[in-house]
GROMACS .gro file of C-alpha atoms in nm:
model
  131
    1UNK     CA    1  -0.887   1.054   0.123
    2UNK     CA    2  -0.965   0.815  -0.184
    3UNK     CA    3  -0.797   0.483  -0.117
    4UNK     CA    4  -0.654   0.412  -0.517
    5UNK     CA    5  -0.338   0.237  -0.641
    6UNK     CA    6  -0.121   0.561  -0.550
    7UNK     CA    7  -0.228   0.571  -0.171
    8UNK     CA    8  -0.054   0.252   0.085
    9UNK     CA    9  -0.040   0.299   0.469
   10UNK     CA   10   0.291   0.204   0.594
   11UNK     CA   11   0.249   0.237   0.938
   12UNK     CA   12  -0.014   0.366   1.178
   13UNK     CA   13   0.018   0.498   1.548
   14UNK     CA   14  -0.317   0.316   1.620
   15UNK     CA   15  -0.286   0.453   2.015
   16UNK     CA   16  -0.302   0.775   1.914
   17UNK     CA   17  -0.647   0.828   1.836
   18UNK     CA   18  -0.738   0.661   2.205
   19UNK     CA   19  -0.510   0.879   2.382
   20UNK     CA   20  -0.556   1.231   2.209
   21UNK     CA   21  -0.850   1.409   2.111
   22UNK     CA   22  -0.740   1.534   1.723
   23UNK     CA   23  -0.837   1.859   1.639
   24UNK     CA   24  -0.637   1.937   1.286
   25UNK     CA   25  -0.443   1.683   1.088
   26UNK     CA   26  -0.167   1.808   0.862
   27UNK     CA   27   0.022   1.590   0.551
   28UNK     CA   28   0.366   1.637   0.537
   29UNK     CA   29   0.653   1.504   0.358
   30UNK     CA   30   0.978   1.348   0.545
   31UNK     CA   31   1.325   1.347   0.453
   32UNK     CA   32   1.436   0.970   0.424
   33UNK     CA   33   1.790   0.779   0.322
   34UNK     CA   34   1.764   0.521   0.067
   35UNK     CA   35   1.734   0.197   0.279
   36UNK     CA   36   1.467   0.356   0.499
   37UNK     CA   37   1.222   0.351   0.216
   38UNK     CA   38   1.316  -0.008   0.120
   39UNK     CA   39   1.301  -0.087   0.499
   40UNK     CA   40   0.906   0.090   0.519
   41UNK     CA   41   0.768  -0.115   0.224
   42UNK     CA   42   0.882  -0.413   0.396
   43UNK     CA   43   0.673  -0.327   0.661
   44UNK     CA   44   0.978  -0.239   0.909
   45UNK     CA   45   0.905   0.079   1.172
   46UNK     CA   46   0.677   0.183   1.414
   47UNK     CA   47   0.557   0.535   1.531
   48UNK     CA   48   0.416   0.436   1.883
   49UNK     CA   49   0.680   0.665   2.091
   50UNK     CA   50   0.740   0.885   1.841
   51UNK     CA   51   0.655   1.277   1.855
   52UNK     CA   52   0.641   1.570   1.664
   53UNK     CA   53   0.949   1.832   1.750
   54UNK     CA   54   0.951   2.211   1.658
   55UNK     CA   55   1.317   2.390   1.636
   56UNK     CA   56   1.442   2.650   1.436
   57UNK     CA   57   1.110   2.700   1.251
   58UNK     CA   58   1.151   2.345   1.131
   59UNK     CA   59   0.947   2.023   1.223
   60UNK     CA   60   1.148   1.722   1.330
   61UNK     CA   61   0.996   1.338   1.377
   62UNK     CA   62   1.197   1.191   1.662
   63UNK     CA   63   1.162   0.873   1.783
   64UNK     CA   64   1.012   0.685   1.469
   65UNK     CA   65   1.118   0.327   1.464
   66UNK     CA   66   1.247   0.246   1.135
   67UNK     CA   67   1.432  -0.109   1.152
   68UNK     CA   68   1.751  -0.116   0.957
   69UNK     CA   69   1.723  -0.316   0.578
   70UNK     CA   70   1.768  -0.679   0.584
   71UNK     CA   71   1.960  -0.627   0.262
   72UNK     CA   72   2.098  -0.295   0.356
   73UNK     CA   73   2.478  -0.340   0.368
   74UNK     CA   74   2.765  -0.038   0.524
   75UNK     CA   75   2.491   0.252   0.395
   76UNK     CA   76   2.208   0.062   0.580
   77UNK     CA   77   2.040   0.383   0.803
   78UNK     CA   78   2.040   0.466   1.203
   79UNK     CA   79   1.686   0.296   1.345
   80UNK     CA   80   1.594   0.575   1.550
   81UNK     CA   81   1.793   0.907   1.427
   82UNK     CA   82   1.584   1.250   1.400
   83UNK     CA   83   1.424   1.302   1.070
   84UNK     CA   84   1.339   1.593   0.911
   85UNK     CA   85   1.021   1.698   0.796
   86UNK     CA   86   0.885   1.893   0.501
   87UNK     CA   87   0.621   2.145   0.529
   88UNK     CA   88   0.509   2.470   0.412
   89UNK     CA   89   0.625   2.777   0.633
   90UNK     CA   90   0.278   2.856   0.661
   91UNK     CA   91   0.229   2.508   0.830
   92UNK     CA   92   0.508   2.500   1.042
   93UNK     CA   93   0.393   2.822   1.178
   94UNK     CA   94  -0.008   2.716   1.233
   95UNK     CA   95   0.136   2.385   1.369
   96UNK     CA   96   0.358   2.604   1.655
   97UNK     CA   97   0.115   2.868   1.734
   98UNK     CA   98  -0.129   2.586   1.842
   99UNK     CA   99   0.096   2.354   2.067
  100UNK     CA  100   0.218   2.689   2.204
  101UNK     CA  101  -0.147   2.632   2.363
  102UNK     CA  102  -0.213   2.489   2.677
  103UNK     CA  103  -0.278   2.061   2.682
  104UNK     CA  104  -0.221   2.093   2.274
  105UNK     CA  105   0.050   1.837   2.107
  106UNK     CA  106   0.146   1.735   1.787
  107UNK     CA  107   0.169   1.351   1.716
  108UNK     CA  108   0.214   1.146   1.376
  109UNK     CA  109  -0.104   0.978   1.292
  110UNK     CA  110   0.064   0.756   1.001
  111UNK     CA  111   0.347   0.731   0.729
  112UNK     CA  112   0.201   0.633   0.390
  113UNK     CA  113   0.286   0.636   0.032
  114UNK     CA  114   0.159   0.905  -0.200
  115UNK     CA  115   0.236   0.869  -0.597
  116UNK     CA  116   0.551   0.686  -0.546
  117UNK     CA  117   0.629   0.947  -0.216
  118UNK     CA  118   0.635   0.879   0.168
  119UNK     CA  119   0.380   1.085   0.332
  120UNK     CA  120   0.326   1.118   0.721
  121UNK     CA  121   0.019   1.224   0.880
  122UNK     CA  122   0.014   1.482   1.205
  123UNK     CA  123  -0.227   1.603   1.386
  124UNK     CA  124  -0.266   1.820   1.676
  125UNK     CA  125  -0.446   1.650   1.930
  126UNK     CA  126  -0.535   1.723   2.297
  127UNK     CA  127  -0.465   1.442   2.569
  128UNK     CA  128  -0.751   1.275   2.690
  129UNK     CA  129  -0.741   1.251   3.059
  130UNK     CA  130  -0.723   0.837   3.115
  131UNK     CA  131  -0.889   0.759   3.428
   0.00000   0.00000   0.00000
């Protein structure tokens, strides 16, 4: 991936790689609220127990750290709520055939900005066994 002007990591799960072996990384979009997009650029949030959720043929990013907008007022957004996130049908089913697997997961590698969009990063990964 070219690193230009329209490409800016917002956060990274930097654990991840150490812990799982990645075998297929996928780039999906996420469903935010206004003041969580404010709150990323500020450099507010952190993936590190967050996880990749599958239900109703739709992929769900639970546990993503987002820290509420220091100039957010009454609309400022829930730090930790379930966020939806966007993907092809395609994806969603290549994504839940493979952690149907055995040892296969699906974790969020990093949220970044795309042309003026918020992109995460997943990947399926298998745990490596830490001895």
């Amino acid at each position: 991936m070219s690193h230009d002007e329209s490409y800016k990591e917002l956060l990274s799960n930097r654990k991840a790689t150490f812990q799982y072996e990645i075998l297929e990384t996928f780039e999906v979009g996420i469903a935010l609220q206004g003041t969580e997009v404010k709150s990323l650029r500020q450099g507010g949030g952190s993936l590190q127990e967050s996880f990749i959720d599958i239900s109703k043929n739709e992929l769900w990013l639970i546990g993503c750290s987002i820290s509420p907008y220091s100039f957010g007022n009454i609309h400022n957004h829930e730090e930790r709520r379930k966020r939806k996130l966007l993907a092809h049908k395609r994806e969603v089913r290549r994504i839940a055939t493979l952690i149907q697997e055995k040892g296969l997961t699906c974790i969020p590698l990093s949220l970044y900005l795309k042309k003026g969009l918020v992109k995460l990063k997943i990947a399926i990964g298998r745990g490596k066994k830490l001895h």
